[in-house]
Short mmCIF file of C-alpha atoms in Angstrom, two decimals:
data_model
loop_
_atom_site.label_atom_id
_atom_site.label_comp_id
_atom_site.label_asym_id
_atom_site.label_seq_id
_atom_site.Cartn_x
_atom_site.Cartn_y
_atom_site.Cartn_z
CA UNK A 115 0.00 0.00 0.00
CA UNK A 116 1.44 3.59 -0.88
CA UNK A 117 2.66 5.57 2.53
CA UNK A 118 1.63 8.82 0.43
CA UNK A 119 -0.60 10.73 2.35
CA UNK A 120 -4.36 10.66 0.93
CA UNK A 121 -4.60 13.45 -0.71
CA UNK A 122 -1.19 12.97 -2.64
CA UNK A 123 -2.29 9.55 -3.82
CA UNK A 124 -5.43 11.65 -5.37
CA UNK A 125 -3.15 13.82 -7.41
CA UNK A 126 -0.86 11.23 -8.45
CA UNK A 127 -4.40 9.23 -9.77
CA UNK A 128 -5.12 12.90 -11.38
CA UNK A 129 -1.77 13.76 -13.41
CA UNK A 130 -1.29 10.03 -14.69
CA UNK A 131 -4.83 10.06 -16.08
CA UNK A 132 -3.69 13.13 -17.91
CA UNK A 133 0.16 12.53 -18.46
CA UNK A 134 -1.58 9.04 -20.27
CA UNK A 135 -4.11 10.89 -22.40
CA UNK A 136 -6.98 9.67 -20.75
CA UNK A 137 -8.21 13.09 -19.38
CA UNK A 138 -6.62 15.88 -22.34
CA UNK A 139 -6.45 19.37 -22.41
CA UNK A 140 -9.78 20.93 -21.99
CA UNK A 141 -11.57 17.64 -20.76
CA UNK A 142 -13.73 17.71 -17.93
CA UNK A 143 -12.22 15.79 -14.72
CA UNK A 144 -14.32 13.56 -12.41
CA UNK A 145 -16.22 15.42 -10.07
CA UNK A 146 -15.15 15.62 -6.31
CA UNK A 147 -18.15 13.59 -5.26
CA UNK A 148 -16.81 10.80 -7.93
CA UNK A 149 -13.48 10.84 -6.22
CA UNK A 150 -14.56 11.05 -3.10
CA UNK A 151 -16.60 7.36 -3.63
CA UNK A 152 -13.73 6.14 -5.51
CA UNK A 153 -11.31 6.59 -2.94
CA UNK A 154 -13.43 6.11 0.24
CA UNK A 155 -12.15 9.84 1.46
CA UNK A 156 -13.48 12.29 2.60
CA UNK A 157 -14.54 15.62 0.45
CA UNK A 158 -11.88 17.80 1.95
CA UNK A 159 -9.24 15.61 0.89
CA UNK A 160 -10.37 15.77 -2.84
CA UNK A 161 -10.50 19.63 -2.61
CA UNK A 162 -7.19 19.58 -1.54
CA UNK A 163 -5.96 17.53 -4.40
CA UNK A 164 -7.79 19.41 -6.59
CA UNK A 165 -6.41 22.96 -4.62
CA UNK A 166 -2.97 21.56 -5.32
CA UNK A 167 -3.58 20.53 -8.64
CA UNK A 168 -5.09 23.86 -9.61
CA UNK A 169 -1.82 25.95 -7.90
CA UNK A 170 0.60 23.59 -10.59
CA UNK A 171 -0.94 24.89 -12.95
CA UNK A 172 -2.23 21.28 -14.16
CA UNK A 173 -6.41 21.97 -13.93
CA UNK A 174 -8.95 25.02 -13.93
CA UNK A 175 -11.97 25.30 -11.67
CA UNK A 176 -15.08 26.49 -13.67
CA UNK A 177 -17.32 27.77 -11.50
CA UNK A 178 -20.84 25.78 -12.06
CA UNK A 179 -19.13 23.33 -15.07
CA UNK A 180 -16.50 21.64 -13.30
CA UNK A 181 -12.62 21.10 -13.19
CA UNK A 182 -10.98 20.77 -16.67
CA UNK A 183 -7.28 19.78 -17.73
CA UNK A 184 -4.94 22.67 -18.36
CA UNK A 185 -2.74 23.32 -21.27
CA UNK A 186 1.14 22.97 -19.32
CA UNK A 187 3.24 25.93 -20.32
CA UNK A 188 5.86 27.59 -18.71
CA UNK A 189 5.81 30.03 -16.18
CA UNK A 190 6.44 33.42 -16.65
CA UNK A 191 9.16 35.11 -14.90
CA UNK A 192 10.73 38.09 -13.68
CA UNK A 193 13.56 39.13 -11.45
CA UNK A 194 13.96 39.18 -8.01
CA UNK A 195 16.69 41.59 -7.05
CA UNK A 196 16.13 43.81 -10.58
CA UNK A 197 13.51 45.81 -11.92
CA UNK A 198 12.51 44.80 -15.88
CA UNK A 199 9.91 46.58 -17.59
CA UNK A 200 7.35 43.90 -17.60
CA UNK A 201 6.09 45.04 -21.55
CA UNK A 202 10.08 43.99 -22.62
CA UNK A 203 9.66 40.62 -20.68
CA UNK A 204 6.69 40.09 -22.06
CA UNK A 205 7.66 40.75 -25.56
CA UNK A 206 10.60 38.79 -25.40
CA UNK A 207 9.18 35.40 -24.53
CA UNK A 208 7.46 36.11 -27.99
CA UNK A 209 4.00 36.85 -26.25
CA UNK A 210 1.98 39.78 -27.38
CA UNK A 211 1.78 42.24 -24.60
CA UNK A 212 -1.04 44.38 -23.29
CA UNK A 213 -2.59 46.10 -20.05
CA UNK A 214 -5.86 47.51 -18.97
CA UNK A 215 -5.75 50.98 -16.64
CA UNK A 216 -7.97 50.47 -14.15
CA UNK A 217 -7.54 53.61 -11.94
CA UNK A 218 -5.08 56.58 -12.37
CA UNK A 219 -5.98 59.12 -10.38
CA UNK A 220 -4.60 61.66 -7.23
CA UNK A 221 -5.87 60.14 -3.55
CA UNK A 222 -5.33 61.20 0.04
CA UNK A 223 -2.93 59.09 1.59
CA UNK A 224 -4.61 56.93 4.28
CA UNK A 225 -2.33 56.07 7.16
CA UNK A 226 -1.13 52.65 5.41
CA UNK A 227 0.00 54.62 2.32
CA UNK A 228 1.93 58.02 4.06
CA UNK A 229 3.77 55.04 6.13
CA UNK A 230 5.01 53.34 3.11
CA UNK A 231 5.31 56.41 0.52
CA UNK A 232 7.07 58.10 3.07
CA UNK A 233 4.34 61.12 3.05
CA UNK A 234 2.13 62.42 5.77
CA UNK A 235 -1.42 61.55 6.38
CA UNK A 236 -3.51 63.34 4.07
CA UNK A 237 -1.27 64.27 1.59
CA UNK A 238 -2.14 63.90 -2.11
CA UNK A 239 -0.54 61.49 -3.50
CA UNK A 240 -0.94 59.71 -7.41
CA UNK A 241 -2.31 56.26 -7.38
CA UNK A 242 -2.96 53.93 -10.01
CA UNK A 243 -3.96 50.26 -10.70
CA UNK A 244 -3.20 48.38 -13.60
CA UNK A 245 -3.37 44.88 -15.29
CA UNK A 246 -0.82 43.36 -17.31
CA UNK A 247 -1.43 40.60 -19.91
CA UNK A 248 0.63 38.16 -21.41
CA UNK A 249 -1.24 36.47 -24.97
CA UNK A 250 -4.41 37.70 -23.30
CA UNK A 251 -3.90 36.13 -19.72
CA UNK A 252 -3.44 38.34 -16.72
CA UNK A 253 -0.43 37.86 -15.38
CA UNK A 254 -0.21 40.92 -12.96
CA UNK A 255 -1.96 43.14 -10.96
CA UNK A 256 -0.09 46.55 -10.37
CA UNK A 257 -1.19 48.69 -7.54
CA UNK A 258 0.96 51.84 -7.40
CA UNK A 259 1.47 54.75 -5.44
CA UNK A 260 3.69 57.86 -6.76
CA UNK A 261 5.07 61.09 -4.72
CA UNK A 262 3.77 63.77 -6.74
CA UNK A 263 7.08 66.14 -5.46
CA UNK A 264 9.10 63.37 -7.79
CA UNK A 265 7.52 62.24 -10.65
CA UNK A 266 4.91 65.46 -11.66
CA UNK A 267 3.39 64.09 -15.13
CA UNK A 268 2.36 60.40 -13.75
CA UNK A 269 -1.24 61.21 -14.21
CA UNK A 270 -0.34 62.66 -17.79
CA UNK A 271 0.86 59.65 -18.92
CA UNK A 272 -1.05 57.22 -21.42
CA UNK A 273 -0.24 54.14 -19.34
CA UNK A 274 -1.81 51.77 -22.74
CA UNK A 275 1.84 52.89 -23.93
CA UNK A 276 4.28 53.14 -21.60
CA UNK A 277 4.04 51.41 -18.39
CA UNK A 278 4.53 53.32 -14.81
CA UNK A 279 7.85 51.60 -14.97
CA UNK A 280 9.41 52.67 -17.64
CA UNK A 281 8.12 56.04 -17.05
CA UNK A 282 9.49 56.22 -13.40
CA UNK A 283 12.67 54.45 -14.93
CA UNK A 284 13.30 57.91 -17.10
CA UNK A 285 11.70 60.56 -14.78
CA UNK A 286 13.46 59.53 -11.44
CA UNK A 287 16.15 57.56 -12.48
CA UNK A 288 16.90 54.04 -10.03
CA UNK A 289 18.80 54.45 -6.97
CA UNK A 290 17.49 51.80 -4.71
CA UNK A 291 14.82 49.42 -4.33
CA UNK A 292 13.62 47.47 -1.30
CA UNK A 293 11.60 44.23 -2.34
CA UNK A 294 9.39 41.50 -0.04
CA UNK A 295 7.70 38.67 -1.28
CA UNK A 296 4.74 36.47 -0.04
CA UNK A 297 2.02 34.05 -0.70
CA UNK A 298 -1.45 35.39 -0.47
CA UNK A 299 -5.01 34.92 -1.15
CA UNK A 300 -6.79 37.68 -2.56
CA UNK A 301 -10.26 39.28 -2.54
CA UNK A 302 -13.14 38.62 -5.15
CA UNK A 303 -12.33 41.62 -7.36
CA UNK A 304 -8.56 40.95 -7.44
CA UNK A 305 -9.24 37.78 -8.14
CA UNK A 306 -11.74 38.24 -11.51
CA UNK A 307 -9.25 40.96 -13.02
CA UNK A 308 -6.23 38.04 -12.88
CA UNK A 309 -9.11 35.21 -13.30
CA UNK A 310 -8.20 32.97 -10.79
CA UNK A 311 -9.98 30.61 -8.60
CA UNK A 312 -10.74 30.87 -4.88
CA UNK A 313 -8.71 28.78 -3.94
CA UNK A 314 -5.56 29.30 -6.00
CA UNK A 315 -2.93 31.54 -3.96
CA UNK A 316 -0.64 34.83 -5.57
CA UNK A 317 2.86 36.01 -5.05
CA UNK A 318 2.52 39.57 -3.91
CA UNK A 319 5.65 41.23 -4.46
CA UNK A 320 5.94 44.57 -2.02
CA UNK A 321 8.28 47.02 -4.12
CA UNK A 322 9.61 50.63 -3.04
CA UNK A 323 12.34 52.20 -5.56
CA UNK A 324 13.85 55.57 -4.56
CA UNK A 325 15.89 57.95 -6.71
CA UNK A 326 18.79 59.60 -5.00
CA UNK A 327 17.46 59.90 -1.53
CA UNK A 328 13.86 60.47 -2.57
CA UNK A 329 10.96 57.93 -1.95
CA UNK A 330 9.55 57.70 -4.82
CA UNK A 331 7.04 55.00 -5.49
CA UNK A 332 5.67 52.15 -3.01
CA UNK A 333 3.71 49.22 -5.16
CA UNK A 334 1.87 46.04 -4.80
CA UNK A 335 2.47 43.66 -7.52
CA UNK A 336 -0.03 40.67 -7.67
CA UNK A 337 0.39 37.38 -9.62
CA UNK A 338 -1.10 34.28 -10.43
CA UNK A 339 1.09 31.67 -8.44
CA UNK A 340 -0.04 29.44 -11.23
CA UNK A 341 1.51 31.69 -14.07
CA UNK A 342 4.46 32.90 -12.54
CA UNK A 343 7.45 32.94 -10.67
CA UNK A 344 10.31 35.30 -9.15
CA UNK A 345 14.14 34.56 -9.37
CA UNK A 346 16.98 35.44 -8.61
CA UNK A 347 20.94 35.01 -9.35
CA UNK A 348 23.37 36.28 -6.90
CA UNK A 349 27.29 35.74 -7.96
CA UNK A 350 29.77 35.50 -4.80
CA UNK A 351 33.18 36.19 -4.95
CA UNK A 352 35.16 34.11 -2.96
CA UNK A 353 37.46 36.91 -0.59
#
């Protein structure tokens, strides 16, 4: 008998009934409550097969059809300790790049914002929100808040055509950057602007970027922990 826990048997069953051609791209997987009898589990341990399964990028929740096979394709990826205009890495995986402006606009700075723009309480501050595509597919979620002292034509900029990076890249050019990373599960609107399930998590990546001593911009970056990944290469000298 396999010492694999239950639920890890489930998604072994799963990707051989794809990997063999049994279930293909696009086909319609047995539903939990078949899995559940076939396996004599219980319904939690499915979902968290499934929940797995769904994370690898391997099947797609639909909400009130089912779970179908995914198409298997490589992750898209961007640099950890850098900052890459995400249109060029787009573009040069030979997809066809895109966004959709969501917000762009000049806000009050709420206490959470000041603290991490480096502003006090009130002040007005630009914001926007944008999502990036990759062939069509959300891939990231930009939420992005600019000193206005720094970078004065952010809200004049036609964001369709240059991205807030690349903008902030020639207008305040890169002294620093601070980066965290985390997984996360995000709220129902997030969530339909990358199309994701409920149950599949994101990498948030936390960026501020300074130029000279000046705070300049604090962002959010959300993405589909299915769809992509963050890297890094570090060389070390030996002394």
């Amino acid at each position: 008998m396999s010492q694999l826990p239950l639920y890890q048997q489930i998604k072994r069953y799963i990707i051989n009934q794809i990997d063999s051609g049994i279930w293909s791209v696009g086909q319609r997987i047995s539903t939990e409550l078949e899995l559940t009898e076939q396996f004599n589990v219980s319904r939690m341990t499915v979902n968290k097969a499934i929940r797995d399964l769904v994370s690898d990028g391997r099947l797609q929740r639909t909400p009130k059809l089912g779970t179908f096979v995914c198409q298997v394709q490589d992750k898209a990826e961007s640099p950890l300790v850098d900052i890459r205009n995400i249109a060029i890495e787009v573009t040069e995986r030979g997809q066809s790049y895109s966004n959709k402006v969501i917000a762009q606009s000049q806000i009050s700075a709420d206490e959470a914002t000041a603290t991490k723009l480096g502003v006090m309480r009130g002040s007005l501050v630009f914001f926007s929100e944008i999502i990036h595509y990759a062939d069509e597919l959300p891939i990231q979620l930009e939420l992005r808040w600019v000193n206005p002292e720094f970078a004065t034509d952010y809200l004049k900029q036609d964001f369709t055509e240059q991205t807030p990076t690349q903008y902030l890249f020639d207008a305040c050019p890169l002294s620093a950057i601070e980066h965290s990373v985390e997984a996360v599960t995000i709220d129902s609107k997030k969530r339909k602007l990358l199309k994701i399930s409920e149950s599949e998590p994101c990498l948030l990546l936390n960026r501020r970027t300074w130029s000279g001593n000046n705070l300049v911009s604090s962002a959010l970056l959300y993405h589909p922990g299915s769809r992509y990944k963050l890297s890094s290469t570090i060389n070390l000298i030996p002394r």
